[in-house]
Amino acid sequence: MRGERYCEVLLVSVETGEPVATVFNSYPLNDCPETLWSQLDAQTIAAANNASLALLNGPRFWLMNDAQKANATPLPQTEFGGIAMYRQASVNIGSLANRSVPYIPYAVDRSALFTYNTGERVYLLTAPDGATYVMQTWSAQKDPGLTEAALTDLGTRLSLPAGWMYSSRILSEPLVVDTRSAPATVLQDNFENSYSKTTGG
């Protein structure tokens, strides 16, 4: 799973007065081919699906080695511009608004178990209160030239708020982020890389 590329389409609609986004994800159906992804048009997708708005999120790349969903059930499948995707979830648009603000944590109910294997390098943000966030996906949206190898020195390029620190290390034992029974706390940096709060910290 680690290093695999994916992308998302989010269809936003207003239900019972609250904006809600339905999230579609290309993983593990395909690697979101750039030739197809680059041709997608958000306005066309929104109109074709009777949505108020469509958002394109990607390409992104996984950093965990394994992800397991609690009580996993078969997911509906569709396609956008030839890219097959699973319908993963519906989320309140308020969470999406928070997601666009770097270094602001927000809650996501994803009921999942993420595992980073022994010997892998992990990339960490440490908040002023000591909470640690591990990078779960890195993004090529803000910097198309960004590579996983460049993440080790990413701290020199981040616009970190006062008191925040960026670091990386090689795992001497597996790192598990378990959010099967409680919401995950996540955030993004100013390159739109996403992080999960470690459940031990």
Coordinates of C-alpha atoms in Angstrom, one line a residue:
M1 CA 0.0 0.0 0.0
R2 CA 2.8 2.4 0.9
G3 CA 3.8 4.6 -2.1
E4 CA 0.6 3.8 -4.0
R5 CA -1.0 6.7 -5.8
Y6 CA -4.7 7.6 -5.6
C7 CA -7.1 10.5 -6.0
E8 CA -10.6 11.6 -4.8
V9 CA -13.7 13.3 -6.2
L10 CA -16.0 14.9 -3.7
L11 CA -19.6 15.8 -4.6
V12 CA -21.1 18.5 -2.4
S13 CA -24.8 18.8 -2.0
V14 CA -27.1 20.4 0.6
E15 CA -29.1 18.0 2.6
T16 CA -31.5 19.2 5.4
G17 CA -29.8 22.6 5.3
E18 CA -26.3 21.3 5.8
P19 CA -23.7 21.0 3.1
V20 CA -22.5 17.3 2.8
A21 CA -19.7 15.9 0.6
T22 CA -19.9 12.4 -0.8
V23 CA -16.3 11.1 -1.1
F24 CA -15.2 8.8 -4.0
N25 CA -11.7 7.3 -3.9
S26 CA -9.8 5.5 -6.7
Y27 CA -7.8 3.2 -4.3
P28 CA -7.4 0.2 -4.7
L29 CA -9.1 0.1 -8.1
N30 CA -6.4 2.0 -10.0
D31 CA -3.5 4.4 -9.6
C32 CA -5.5 7.4 -10.9
P33 CA -3.8 7.7 -14.3
E34 CA -2.5 11.3 -14.9
T35 CA -3.7 11.2 -18.5
L36 CA -7.3 10.8 -17.2
W37 CA -7.0 12.8 -14.0
S38 CA -5.7 15.9 -15.8
Q39 CA -8.7 15.9 -18.0
L40 CA -11.4 16.0 -15.3
D41 CA -13.4 19.2 -15.0
A42 CA -15.0 19.9 -11.6
Q43 CA -17.9 21.9 -13.1
T44 CA -18.8 19.2 -15.6
I45 CA -18.7 16.5 -12.9
A46 CA -20.9 18.6 -10.6
A47 CA -23.5 19.2 -13.3
A48 CA -23.5 15.5 -14.4
N49 CA -24.2 14.4 -10.9
N50 CA -26.7 17.1 -9.8
A51 CA -24.2 18.3 -7.2
S52 CA -23.8 21.9 -6.0
L53 CA -20.0 21.6 -6.3
A54 CA -17.3 19.0 -7.1
L55 CA -13.9 19.0 -5.6
L56 CA -10.8 17.2 -7.0
N57 CA -8.4 16.0 -4.4
G58 CA -5.2 14.5 -5.8
P59 CA -3.0 12.9 -6.7
R60 CA -2.0 11.7 -3.3
F61 CA 0.3 8.8 -2.1
W62 CA -0.2 6.5 0.9
L63 CA 2.5 6.3 3.6
M64 CA 1.1 3.6 5.9
N65 CA 1.7 -0.1 5.0
D66 CA -1.8 -1.4 5.8
A67 CA -5.2 0.1 6.4
Q68 CA -8.2 -2.0 7.7
K69 CA -11.7 -0.7 8.0
A70 CA -13.9 -1.8 10.9
N71 CA -17.0 -3.6 9.8
A72 CA -16.0 -3.3 6.2
T73 CA -18.9 -3.8 3.7
P74 CA -18.9 -3.8 -0.1
L75 CA -18.7 -0.3 -1.5
P76 CA -20.7 1.2 -4.4
Q77 CA -18.5 1.8 -7.4
T78 CA -18.7 4.5 -10.1
E79 CA -16.4 6.3 -12.5
F80 CA -15.4 9.8 -13.4
G81 CA -13.8 10.4 -16.8
G82 CA -12.8 6.7 -17.0
I83 CA -11.3 6.6 -13.5
A84 CA -13.1 3.9 -11.4
M85 CA -13.8 4.9 -7.8
Y86 CA -15.4 3.6 -4.7
R87 CA -17.9 5.7 -2.8
Q88 CA -16.2 5.8 0.5
A89 CA -18.1 8.1 2.8
S90 CA -20.3 11.2 3.3
V91 CA -18.9 14.0 5.5
N92 CA -20.1 17.3 6.7
I93 CA -18.7 20.1 4.6
G94 CA -17.6 21.9 7.8
S95 CA -14.8 19.3 8.2
L96 CA -13.7 20.0 4.6
A97 CA -13.5 23.7 5.3
N98 CA -11.3 23.0 8.3
R99 CA -9.1 20.6 6.2
S100 CA -8.2 23.5 4.0
V101 CA -6.6 25.4 6.9
P102 CA -3.0 24.1 7.6
Y103 CA -2.2 22.9 11.1
I104 CA -5.8 23.0 12.4
P105 CA -6.8 19.6 13.7
Y106 CA -10.3 18.3 13.0
A107 CA -12.2 15.1 13.6
V108 CA -13.0 12.4 11.1
D109 CA -15.1 9.3 11.8
R110 CA -13.3 6.7 9.6
S111 CA -13.3 3.6 11.9
A112 CA -10.0 2.3 10.6
L113 CA -6.7 0.8 11.7
F114 CA -3.5 2.1 10.1
T115 CA -0.2 0.3 10.5
Y116 CA 3.3 1.5 9.7
N117 CA 5.8 -1.4 9.6
T118 CA 9.1 -1.8 11.5
G119 CA 11.9 -0.3 9.4
E120 CA 9.8 2.3 7.6
R121 CA 10.5 6.0 7.9
V122 CA 7.7 8.1 9.3
Y123 CA 7.2 11.8 9.1
L124 CA 6.0 13.6 12.2
L125 CA 4.5 16.9 13.3
T126 CA 4.7 17.7 17.0
A127 CA 2.2 20.3 18.4
P128 CA 3.1 22.7 21.2
D129 CA 1.0 20.5 23.6
G130 CA 3.2 17.5 22.8
A131 CA 0.6 15.7 20.6
T132 CA 2.2 13.9 17.7
Y133 CA 0.8 13.6 14.2
V134 CA 2.1 11.0 11.7
M135 CA 1.9 11.7 7.9
Q136 CA -0.6 9.4 6.3
T137 CA -0.5 10.7 2.8
W138 CA 1.6 13.1 0.9
S139 CA 0.3 15.3 -1.9
A140 CA 1.5 16.4 -5.3
Q141 CA -1.1 19.1 -5.6
K142 CA 0.9 22.1 -4.3
D143 CA 4.3 20.8 -5.5
P144 CA 4.0 18.4 -8.4
G145 CA 7.7 17.7 -8.1
L146 CA 7.5 16.5 -4.4
T147 CA 8.7 13.0 -3.9
E148 CA 8.7 10.7 -0.8
A149 CA 12.5 11.0 -0.7
A150 CA 12.2 14.7 -0.2
L151 CA 9.9 14.4 2.8
T152 CA 12.8 13.8 5.2
D153 CA 13.9 17.5 4.7
L154 CA 10.4 18.9 4.2
G155 CA 10.6 20.7 7.6
T156 CA 12.9 23.4 6.0
R157 CA 10.0 24.3 3.6
L158 CA 7.0 24.1 6.0
S159 CA 5.4 27.3 7.4
L160 CA 5.2 25.9 10.9
P161 CA 3.2 27.8 13.5
A162 CA 5.1 28.8 16.6
G163 CA 5.9 25.9 18.8
W164 CA 5.4 23.2 16.1
M165 CA 8.2 20.8 15.1
Y166 CA 8.7 18.5 12.1
S167 CA 10.8 15.4 12.2
S168 CA 11.3 11.9 10.8
R169 CA 12.6 8.6 12.1
I170 CA 12.9 5.0 11.3
L171 CA 10.5 2.7 13.2
S172 CA 12.1 0.2 15.5
E173 CA 8.6 -1.4 16.0
P174 CA 5.3 -1.1 14.2
L175 CA 3.3 2.2 14.7
V176 CA -0.4 1.6 14.8
V177 CA -3.0 4.4 14.6
D178 CA -6.3 2.8 15.9
T179 CA -9.4 4.9 15.3
R180 CA -11.9 2.0 15.1
S181 CA -13.8 3.1 18.2
A182 CA -13.2 6.8 18.3
P183 CA -12.9 9.6 15.7
A184 CA -9.5 10.3 14.2
T185 CA -7.9 13.6 14.7
V186 CA -6.3 14.8 11.5
L187 CA -4.7 17.9 9.9
Q188 CA -2.8 19.1 6.9
D189 CA 0.4 21.0 6.4
N190 CA 0.8 23.9 4.0
F191 CA 1.7 21.4 1.1
E192 CA -1.6 19.6 1.7
N193 CA 0.1 16.5 3.1
S194 CA -2.2 14.9 5.6
Y195 CA -1.5 13.6 9.1
S196 CA -3.2 11.5 11.8
K197 CA -2.8 12.1 15.5
T198 CA -1.0 9.1 17.0
T199 CA -3.4 7.2 19.3
G200 CA -0.7 6.8 21.9
G201 CA 0.2 10.5 22.0

